[in-house]
mmCIF file of C-alpha atoms in Angstrom:
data_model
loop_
_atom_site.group_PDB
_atom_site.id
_atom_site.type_symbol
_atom_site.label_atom_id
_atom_site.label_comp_id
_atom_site.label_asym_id
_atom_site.label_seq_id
_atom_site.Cartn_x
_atom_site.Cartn_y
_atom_site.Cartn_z
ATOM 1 C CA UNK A 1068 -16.393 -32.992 74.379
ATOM 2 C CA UNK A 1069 -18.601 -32.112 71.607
ATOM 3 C CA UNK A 1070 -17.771 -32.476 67.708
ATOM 4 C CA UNK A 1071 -17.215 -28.862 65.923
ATOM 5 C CA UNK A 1072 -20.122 -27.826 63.268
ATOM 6 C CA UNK A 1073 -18.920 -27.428 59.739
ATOM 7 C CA UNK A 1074 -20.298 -24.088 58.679
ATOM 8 C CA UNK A 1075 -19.043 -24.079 55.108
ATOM 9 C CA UNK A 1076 -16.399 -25.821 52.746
ATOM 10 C CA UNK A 1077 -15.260 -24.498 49.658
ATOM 11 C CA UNK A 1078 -12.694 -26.011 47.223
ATOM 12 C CA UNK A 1079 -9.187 -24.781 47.083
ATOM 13 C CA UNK A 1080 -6.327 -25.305 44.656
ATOM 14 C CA UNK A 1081 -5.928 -28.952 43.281
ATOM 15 C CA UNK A 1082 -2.073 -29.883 43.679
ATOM 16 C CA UNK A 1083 -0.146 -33.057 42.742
ATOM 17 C CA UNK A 1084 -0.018 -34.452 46.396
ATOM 18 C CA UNK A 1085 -3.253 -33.201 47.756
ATOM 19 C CA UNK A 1086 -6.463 -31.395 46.824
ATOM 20 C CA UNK A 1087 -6.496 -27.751 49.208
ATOM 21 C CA UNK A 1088 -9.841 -27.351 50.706
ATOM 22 C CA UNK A 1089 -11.037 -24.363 53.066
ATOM 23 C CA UNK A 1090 -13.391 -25.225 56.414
ATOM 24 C CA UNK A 1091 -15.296 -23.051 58.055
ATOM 25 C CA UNK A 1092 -16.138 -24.302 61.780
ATOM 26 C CA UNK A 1093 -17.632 -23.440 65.050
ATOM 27 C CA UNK A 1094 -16.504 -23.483 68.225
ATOM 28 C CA UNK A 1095 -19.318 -24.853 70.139
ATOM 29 C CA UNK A 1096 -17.201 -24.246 73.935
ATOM 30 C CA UNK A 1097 -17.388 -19.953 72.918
ATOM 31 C CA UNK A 1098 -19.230 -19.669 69.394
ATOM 32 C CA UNK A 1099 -15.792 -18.477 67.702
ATOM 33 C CA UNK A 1100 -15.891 -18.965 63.904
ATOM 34 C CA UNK A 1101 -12.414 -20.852 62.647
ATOM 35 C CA UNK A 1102 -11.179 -20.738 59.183
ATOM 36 C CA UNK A 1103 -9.377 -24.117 58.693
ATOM 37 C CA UNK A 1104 -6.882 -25.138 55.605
ATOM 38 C CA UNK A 1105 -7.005 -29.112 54.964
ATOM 39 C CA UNK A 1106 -5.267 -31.219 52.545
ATOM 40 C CA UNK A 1107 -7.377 -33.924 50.998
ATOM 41 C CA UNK A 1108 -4.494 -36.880 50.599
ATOM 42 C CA UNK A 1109 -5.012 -40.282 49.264
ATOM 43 C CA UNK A 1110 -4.601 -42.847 51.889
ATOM 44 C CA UNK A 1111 -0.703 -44.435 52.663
ATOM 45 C CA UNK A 1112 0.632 -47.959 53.206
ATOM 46 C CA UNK A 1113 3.346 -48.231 55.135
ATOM 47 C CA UNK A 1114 5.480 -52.092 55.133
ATOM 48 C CA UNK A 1115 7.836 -53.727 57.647
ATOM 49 C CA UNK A 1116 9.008 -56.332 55.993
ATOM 50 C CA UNK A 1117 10.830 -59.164 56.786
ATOM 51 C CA UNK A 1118 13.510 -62.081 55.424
ATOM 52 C CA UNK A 1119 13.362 -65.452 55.903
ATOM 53 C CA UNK A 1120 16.389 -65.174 58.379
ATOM 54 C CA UNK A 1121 14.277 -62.536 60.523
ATOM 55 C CA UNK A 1122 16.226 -59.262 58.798
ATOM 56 C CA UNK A 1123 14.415 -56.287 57.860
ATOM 57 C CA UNK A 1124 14.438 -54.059 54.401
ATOM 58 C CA UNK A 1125 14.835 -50.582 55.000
ATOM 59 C CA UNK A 1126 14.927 -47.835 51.747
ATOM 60 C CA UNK A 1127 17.209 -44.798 51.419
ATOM 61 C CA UNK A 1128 16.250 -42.055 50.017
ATOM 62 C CA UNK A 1129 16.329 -38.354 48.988
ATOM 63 C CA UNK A 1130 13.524 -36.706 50.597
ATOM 64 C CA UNK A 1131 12.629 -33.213 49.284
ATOM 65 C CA UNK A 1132 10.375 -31.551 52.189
ATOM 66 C CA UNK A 1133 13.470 -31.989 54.461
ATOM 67 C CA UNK A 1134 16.195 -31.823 52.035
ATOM 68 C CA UNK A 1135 18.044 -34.869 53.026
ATOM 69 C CA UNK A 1136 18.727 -38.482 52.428
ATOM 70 C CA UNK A 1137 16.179 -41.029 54.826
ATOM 71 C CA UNK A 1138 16.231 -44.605 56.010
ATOM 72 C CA UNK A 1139 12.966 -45.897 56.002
ATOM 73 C CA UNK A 1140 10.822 -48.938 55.778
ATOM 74 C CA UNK A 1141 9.201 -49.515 52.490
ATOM 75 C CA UNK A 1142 6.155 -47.519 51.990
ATOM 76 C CA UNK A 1143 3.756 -45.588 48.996
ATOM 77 C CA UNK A 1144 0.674 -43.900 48.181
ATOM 78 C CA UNK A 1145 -2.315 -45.983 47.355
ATOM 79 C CA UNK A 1146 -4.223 -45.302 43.840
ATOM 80 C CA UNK A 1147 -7.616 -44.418 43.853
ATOM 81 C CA UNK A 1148 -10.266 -46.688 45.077
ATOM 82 C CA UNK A 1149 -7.397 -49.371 45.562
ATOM 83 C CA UNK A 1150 -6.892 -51.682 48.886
ATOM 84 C CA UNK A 1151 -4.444 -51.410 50.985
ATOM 85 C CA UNK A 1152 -3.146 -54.805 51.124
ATOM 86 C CA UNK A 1153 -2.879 -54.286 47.103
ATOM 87 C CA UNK A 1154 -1.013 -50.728 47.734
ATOM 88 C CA UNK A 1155 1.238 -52.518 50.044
ATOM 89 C CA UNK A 1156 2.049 -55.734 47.216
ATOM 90 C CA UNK A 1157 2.158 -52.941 45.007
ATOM 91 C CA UNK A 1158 4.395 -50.531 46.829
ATOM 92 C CA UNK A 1159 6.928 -53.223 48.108
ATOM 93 C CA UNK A 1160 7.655 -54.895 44.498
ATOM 94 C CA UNK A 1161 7.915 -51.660 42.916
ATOM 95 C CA UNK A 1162 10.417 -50.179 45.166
ATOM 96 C CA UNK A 1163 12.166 -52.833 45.684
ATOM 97 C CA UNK A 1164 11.394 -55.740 44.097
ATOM 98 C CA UNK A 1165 10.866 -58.008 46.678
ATOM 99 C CA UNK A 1166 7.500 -60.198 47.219
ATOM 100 C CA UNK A 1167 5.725 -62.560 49.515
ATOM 101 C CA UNK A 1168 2.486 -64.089 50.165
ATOM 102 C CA UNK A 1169 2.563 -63.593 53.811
ATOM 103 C CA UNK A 1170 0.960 -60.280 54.899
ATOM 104 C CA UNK A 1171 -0.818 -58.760 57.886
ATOM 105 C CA UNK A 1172 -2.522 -56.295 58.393
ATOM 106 C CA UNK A 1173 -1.536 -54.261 61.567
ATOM 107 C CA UNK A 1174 -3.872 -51.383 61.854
ATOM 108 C CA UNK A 1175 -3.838 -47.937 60.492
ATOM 109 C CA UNK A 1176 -3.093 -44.123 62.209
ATOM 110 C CA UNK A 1177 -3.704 -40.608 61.417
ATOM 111 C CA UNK A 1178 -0.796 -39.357 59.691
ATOM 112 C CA UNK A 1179 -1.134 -35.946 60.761
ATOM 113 C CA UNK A 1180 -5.391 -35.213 61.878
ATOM 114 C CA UNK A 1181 -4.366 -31.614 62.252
ATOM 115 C CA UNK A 1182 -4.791 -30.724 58.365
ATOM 116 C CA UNK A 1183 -4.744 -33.858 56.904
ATOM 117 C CA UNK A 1184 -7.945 -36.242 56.460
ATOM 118 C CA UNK A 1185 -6.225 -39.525 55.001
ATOM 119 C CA UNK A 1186 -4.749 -42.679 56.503
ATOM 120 C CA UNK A 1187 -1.459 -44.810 56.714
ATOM 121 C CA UNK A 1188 -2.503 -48.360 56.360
ATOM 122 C CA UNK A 1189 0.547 -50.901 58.133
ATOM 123 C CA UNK A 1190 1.400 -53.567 56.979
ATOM 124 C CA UNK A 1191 3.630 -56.934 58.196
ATOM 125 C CA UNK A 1192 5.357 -58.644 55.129
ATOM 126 C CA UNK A 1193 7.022 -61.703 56.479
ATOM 127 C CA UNK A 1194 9.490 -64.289 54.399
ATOM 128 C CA UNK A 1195 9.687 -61.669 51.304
ATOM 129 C CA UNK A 1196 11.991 -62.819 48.125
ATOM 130 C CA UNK A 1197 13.423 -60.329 45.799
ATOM 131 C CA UNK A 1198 11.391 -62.238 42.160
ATOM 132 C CA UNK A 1199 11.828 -59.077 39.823
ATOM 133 C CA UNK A 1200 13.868 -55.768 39.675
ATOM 134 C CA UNK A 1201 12.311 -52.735 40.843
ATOM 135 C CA UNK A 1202 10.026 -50.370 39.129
ATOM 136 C CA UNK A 1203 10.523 -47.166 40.599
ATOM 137 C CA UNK A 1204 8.065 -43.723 39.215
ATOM 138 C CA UNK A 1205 10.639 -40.971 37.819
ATOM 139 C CA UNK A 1206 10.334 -39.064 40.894
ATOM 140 C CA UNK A 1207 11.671 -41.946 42.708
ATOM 141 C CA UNK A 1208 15.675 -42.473 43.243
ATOM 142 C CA UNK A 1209 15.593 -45.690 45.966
ATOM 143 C CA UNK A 1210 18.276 -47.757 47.442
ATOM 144 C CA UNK A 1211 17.093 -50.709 49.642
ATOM 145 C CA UNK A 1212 19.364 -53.008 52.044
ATOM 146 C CA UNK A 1213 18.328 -55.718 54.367
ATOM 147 C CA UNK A 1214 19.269 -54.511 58.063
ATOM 148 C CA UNK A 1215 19.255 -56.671 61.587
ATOM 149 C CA UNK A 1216 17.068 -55.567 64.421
ATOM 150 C CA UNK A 1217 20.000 -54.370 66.070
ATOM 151 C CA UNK A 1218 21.215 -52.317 63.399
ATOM 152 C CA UNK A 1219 17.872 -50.939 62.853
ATOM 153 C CA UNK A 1220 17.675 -50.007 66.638
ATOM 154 C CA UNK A 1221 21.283 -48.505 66.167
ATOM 155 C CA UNK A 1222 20.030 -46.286 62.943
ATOM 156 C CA UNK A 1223 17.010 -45.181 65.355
ATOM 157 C CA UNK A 1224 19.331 -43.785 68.589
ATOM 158 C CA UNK A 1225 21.943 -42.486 66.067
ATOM 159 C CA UNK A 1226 19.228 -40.392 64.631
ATOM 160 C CA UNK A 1227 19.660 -41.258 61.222
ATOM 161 C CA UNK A 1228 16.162 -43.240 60.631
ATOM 162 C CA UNK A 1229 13.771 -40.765 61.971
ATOM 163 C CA UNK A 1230 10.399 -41.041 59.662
ATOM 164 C CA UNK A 1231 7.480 -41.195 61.951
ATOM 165 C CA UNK A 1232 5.722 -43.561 60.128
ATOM 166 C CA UNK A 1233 8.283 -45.904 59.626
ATOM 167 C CA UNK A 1234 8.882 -45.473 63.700
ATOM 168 C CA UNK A 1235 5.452 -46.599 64.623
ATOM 169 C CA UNK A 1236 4.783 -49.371 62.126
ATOM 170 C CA UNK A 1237 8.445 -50.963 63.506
ATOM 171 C CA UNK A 1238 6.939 -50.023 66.600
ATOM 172 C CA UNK A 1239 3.682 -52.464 66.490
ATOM 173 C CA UNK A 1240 6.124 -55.255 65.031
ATOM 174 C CA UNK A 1241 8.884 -54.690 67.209
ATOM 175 C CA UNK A 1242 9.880 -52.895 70.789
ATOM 176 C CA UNK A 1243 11.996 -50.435 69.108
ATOM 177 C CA UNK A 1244 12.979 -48.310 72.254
ATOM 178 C CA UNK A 1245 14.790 -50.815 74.178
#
């Protein structure tokens, strides 16, 4: 399969999560000209993270896109030009408070390659200690508890922890499905 040719770009609207930019590509399997809408997003980190006695920290919270209140596993944007393992310090103290100095890195995915051109980073936190109270952004509203596997796995088949992201980083840590 061949790659697509670009034709043209051209800058769309600049918005607070993403920067709108317009594609112009061509089919190279029937020469058909495709006008394509991606969001330009700053890469993700995404954190399973771990207590000494093996349970993990999970974060509740309201969610605007689907209007609801979700269980996931610690997780932020990364600033500009920053690395990921920094995002992921970063991300996991602020929200919750919580640090360690045992991290690995477990790989990254396309979020969503459709529309979107950035990253989610994943990260393994293991023996994390809550050191300092959180310092959520205004636009956060977080709640954070320490779960067991199985009550993880429970949250999963109930259908009440359901962020994809979250899913596939507990995924590469853990067999989630069972």
């Amino acid at each position: 399969m061949k790659n697509w040719k670009k034709l043209r770009s051209e800058q769309g609207e600049n918005l607070r999560i993403a920067n709108v930019r317009f594609d112009t590509w061509k089919n190279p399997r029937n020469g058909v000209e495709l006008k394509a809408t991606v969001l330009e997003m700053t890469d993700w980190v995404n954190i399973v993270a771990l207590t000494p006695e093996g349970k993990i920290l999970v974060v509740k919270q309201f969610r605007l896109g689907t209007e609801s209140v979700t269980i996931e596993t610690p997780a932020g944007v990364m600033e500009e030009g920053e690395d990921s393992q920094v995002a992921a310090m970063r991300e996991l103290a602020e929200e919750t408070g919580y640090t360690t100095n045992d991290w690995t890195y477990l790989g990254w995915v396309e979020p969503n390659p459709a529309f979107q051109n950035n990253l989610c980073h994943q990260f393994l936190a293991k023996d994390i200690i809550r050191t300092h109270d959180t310092a959520q952004d205004e636009g956060e509203d977080i709640v954070f508890s320490e779960m067991t596997l199985d009550e993880v796995k429970n949250e999963i088949r109930e259908g009440r922890m359901r962020n994809s992201l979250s899913l596939l980083t507990l995924s590469r840590v853990f067999d989630i499905w069972e």
